[in-house]
PDB file of C-alpha atoms and ligand atoms in Angstrom:
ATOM      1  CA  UNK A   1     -79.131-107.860 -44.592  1.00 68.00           C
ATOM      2  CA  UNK A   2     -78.889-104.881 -42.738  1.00 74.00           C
ATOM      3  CA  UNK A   3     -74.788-103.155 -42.747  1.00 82.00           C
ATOM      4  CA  UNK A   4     -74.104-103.946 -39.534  1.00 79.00           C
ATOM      5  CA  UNK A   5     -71.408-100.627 -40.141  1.00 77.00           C
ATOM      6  CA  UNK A   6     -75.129 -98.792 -40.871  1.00 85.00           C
ATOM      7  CA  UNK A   7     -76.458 -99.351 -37.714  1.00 93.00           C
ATOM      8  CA  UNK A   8     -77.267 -96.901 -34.424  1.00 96.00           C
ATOM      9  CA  UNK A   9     -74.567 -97.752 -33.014  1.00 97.00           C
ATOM     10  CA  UNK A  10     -75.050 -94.776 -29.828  1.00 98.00           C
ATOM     11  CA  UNK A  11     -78.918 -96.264 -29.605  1.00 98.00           C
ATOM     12  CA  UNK A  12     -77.551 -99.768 -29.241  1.00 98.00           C
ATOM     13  CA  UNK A  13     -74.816 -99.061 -26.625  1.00 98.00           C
ATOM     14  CA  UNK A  14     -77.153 -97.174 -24.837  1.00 98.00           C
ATOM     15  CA  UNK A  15     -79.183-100.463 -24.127  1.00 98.00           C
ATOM     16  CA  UNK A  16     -76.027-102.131 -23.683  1.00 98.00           C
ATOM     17  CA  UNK A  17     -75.042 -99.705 -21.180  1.00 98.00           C
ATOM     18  CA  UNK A  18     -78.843-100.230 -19.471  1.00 98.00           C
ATOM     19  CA  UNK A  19     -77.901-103.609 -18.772  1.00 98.00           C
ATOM     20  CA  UNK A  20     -74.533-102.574 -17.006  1.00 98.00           C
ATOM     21  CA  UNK A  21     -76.425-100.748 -14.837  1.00 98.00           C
ATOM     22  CA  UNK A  22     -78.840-103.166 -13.504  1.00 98.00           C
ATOM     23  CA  UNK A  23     -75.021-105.741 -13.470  1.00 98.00           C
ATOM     24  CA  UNK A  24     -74.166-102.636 -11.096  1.00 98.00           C
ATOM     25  CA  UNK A  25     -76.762-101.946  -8.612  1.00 98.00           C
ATOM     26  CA  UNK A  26     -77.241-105.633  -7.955  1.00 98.00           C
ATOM     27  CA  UNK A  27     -73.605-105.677  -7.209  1.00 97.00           C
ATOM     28  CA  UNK A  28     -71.852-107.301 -10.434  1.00 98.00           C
ATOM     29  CA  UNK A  29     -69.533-105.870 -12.238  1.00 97.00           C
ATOM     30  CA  UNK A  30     -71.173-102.990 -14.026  1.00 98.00           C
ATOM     31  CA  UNK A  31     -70.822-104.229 -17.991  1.00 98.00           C
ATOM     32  CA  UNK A  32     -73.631-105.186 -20.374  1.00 98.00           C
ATOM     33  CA  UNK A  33     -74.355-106.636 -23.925  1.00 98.00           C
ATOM     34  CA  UNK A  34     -76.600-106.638 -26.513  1.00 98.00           C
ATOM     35  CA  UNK A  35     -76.994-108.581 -29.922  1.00 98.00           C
ATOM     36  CA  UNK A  36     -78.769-106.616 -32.845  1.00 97.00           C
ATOM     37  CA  UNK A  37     -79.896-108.913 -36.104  1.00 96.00           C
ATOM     38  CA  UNK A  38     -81.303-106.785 -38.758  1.00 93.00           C
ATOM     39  CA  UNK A  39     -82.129-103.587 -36.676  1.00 94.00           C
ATOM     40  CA  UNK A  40     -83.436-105.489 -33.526  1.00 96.00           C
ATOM     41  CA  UNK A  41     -82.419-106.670 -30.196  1.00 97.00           C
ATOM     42  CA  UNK A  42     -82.690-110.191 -29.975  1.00 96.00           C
ATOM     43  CA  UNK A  43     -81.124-110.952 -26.675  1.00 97.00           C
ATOM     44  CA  UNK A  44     -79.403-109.159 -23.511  1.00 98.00           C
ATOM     45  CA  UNK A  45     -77.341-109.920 -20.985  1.00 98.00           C
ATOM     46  CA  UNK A  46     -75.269-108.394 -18.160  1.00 98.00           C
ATOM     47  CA  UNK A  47     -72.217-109.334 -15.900  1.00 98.00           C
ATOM     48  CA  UNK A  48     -73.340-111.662 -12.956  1.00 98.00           C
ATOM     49  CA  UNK A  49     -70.359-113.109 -11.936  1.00 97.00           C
ATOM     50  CA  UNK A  50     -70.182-112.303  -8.009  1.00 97.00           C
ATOM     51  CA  UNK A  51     -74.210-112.807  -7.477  1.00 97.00           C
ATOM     52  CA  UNK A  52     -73.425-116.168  -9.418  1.00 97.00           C
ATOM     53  CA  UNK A  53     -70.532-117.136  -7.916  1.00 97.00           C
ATOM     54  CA  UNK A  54     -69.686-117.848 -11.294  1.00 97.00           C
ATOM     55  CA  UNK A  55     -66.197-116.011 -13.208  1.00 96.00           C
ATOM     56  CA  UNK A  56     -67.564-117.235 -16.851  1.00 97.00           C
ATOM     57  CA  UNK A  57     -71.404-115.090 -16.245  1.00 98.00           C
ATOM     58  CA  UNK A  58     -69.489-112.044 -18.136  1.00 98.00           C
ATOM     59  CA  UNK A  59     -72.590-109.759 -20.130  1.00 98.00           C
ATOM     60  CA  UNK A  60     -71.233-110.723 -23.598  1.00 98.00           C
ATOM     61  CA  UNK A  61     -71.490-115.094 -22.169  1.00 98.00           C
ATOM     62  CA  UNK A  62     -75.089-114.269 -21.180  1.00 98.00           C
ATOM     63  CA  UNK A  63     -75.951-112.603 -23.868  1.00 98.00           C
ATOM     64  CA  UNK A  64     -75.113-115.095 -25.909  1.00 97.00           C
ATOM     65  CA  UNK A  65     -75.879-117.870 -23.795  1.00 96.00           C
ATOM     66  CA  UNK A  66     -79.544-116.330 -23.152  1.00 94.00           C
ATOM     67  CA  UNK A  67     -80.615-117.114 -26.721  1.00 92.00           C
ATOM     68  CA  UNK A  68     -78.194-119.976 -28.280  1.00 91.00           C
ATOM     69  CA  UNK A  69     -80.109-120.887 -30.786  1.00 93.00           C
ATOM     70  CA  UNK A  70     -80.680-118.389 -32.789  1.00 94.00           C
ATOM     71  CA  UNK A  71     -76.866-118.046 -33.553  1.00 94.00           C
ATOM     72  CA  UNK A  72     -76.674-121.318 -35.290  1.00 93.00           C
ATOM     73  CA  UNK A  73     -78.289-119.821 -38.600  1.00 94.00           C
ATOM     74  CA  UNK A  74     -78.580-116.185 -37.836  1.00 95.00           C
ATOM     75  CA  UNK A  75     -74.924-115.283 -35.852  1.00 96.00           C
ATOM     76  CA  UNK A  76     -73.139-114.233 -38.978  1.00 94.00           C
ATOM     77  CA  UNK A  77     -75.607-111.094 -39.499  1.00 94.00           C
ATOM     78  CA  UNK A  78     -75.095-110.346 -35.850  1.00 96.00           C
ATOM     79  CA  UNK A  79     -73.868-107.580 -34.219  1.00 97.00           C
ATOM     80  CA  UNK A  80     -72.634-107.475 -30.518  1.00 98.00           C
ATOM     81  CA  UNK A  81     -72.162-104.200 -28.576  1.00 98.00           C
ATOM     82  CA  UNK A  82     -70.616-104.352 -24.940  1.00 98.00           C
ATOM     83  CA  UNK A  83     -69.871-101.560 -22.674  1.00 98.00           C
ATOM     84  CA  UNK A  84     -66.827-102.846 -22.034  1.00 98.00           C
ATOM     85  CA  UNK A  85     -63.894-104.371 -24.951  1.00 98.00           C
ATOM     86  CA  UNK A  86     -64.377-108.189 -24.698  1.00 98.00           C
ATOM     87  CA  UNK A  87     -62.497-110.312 -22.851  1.00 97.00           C
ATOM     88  CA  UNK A  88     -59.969-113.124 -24.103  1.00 96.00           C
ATOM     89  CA  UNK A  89     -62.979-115.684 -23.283  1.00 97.00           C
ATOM     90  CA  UNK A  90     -65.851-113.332 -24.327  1.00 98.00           C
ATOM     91  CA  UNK A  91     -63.800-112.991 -27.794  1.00 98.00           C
ATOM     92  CA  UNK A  92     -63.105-116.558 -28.155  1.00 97.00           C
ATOM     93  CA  UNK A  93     -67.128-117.265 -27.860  1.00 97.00           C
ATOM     94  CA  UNK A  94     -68.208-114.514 -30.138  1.00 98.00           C
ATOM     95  CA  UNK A  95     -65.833-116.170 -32.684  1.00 97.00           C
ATOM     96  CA  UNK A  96     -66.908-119.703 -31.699  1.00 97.00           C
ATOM     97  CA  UNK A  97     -70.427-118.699 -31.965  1.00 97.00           C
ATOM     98  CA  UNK A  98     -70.243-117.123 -35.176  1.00 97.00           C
ATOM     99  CA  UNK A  99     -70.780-113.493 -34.370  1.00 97.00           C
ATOM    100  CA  UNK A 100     -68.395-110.845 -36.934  1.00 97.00           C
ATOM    101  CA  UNK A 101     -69.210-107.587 -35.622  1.00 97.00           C
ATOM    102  CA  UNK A 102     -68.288-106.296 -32.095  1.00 97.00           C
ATOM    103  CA  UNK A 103     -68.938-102.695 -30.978  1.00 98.00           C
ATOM    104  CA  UNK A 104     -67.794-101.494 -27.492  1.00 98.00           C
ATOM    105  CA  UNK A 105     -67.402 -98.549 -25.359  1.00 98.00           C
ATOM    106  CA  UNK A 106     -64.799 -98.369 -23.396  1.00 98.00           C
ATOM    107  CA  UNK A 107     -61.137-100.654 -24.095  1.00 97.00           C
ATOM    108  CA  UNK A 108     -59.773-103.008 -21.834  1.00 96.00           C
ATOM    109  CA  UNK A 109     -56.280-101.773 -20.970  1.00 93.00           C
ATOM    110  CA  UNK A 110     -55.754-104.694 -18.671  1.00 92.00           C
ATOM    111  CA  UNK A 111     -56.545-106.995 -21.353  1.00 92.00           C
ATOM    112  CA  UNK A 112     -55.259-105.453 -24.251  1.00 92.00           C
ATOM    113  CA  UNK A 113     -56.819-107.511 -26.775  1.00 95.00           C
ATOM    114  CA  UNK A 114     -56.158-105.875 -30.230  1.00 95.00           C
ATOM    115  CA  UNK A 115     -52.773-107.357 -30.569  1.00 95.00           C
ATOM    116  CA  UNK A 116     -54.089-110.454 -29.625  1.00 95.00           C
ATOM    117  CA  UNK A 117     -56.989-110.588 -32.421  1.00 96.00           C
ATOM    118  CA  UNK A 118     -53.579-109.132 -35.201  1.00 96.00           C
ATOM    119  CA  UNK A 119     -51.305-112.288 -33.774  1.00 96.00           C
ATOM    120  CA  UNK A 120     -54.060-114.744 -34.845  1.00 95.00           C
ATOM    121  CA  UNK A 121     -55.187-115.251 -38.270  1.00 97.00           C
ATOM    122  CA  UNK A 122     -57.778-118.144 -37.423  1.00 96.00           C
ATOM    123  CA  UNK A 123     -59.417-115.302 -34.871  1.00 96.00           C
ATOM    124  CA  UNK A 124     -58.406-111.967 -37.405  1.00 97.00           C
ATOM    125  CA  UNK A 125     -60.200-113.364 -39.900  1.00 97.00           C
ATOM    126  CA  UNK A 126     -63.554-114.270 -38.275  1.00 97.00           C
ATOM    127  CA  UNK A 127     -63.728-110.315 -36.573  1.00 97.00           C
ATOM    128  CA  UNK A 128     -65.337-108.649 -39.320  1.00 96.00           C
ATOM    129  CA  UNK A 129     -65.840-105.681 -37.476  1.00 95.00           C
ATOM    130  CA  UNK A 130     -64.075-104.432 -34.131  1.00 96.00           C
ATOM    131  CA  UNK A 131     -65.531-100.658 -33.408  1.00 96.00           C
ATOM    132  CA  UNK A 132     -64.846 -98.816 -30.092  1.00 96.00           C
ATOM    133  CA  UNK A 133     -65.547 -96.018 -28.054  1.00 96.00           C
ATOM    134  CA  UNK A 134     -68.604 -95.566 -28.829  1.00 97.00           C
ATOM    135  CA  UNK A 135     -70.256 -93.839 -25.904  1.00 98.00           C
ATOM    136  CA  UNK A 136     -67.514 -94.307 -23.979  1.00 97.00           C
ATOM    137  CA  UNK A 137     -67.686 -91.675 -21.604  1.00 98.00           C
ATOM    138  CA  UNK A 138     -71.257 -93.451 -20.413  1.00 98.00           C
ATOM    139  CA  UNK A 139     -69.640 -96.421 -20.292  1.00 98.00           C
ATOM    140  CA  UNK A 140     -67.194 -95.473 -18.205  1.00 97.00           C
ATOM    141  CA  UNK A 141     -69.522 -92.978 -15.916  1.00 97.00           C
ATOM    142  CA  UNK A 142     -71.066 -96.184 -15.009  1.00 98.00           C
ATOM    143  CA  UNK A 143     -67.847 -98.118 -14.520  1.00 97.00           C
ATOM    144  CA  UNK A 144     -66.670 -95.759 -12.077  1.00 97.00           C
ATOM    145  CA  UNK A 145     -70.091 -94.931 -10.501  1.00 97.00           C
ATOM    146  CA  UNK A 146     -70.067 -98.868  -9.333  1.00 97.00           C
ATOM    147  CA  UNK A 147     -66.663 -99.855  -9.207  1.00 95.00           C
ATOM    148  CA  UNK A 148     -64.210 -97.671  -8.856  1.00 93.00           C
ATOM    149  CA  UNK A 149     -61.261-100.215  -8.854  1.00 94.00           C
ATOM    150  CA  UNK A 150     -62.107-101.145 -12.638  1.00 93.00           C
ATOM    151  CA  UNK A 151     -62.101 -97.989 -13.975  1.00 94.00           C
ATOM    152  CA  UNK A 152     -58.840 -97.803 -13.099  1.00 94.00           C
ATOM    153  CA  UNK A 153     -58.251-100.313 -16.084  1.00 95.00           C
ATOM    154  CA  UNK A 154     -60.666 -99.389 -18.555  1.00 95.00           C
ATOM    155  CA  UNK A 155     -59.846 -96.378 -21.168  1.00 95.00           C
ATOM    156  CA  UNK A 156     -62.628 -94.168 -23.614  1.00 95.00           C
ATOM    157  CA  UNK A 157     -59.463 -93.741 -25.638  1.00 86.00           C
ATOM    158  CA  UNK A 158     -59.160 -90.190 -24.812  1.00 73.00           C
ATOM    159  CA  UNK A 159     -57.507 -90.484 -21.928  1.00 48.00           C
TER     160      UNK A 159
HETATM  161 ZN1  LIG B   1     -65.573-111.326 -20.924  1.00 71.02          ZN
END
């Protein structure tokens, strides 16, 4: 198995961040995901939740949801990166699904979801990994390029 703490973890965001663009200039919310098993992309997915009509089509659900059957024997060797810090229901279905390693960009300040993942050992124990900021400032370029109201409630953790 590939250490997932081995990996590109710039190259991979930068795809991740890819797929916030394209959630952007169709008018989503500009975040994006992508799952790496063993050095490779296996599946992407970006936020369509207004084109949708549809609050659960956050990047991270379609990423996952785009390729569900892999993660039954192959999740735990999985790596997720998301241009933005998962949400409460993004986090519960990367558990659910079986998924230990999450990489983001930029946190969530209106979510605030490391204290969350500490106050619960059944979910603290299943996140292997939990690395952010990477490419951040990309991240939130993007964020603010198509949605200037979010940025507002994202930080690269420099700020
Ligand atoms: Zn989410």
């Amino acid at each position: 198995m590939v250490n997932p703490e081995e990996l590109d973890h710039e190259y991979f965001m930068s795809e991740a961040i890819k797929e916030a663009k394209i959630a952007g200039e169709r008018g989503d919310l500009p975040v994006g995901a992508v799952i790496v098993h063993e050095g490779k992309i296996i599946s992407r997915g970006n936020n369509s939740t207004k084109t949708n009509q549809n609050r659960t089509l956050h990047a991270e659900m379609s990423a996952i949801n785009n390729h569900a059957a892999f993660w039954q024997q192959h999740a735990r060797e999985c790596v997720i990166y998301t241009s933005l810090e998962p949400c409460i229901m993004c986090l519960s279905t990367i558990v659910m699904t079986n998924i230990r390693h999450i990489v983001y960009a930029v946190e969530d300040k209106y979510m605030n979801m490391k204290p969350f993942i500490k106050s619960n050992d059944y979910i603290d124990q299943r996140v292997h990994s939990y690395t952010g900021g990477i490419l951040a400032e990309e991240s939130f370029e993007v964020i603010q390029t198509y949605h200037e109201e979010m940025a507002g409630l994202v930080s690269t953790g420099k700020r």
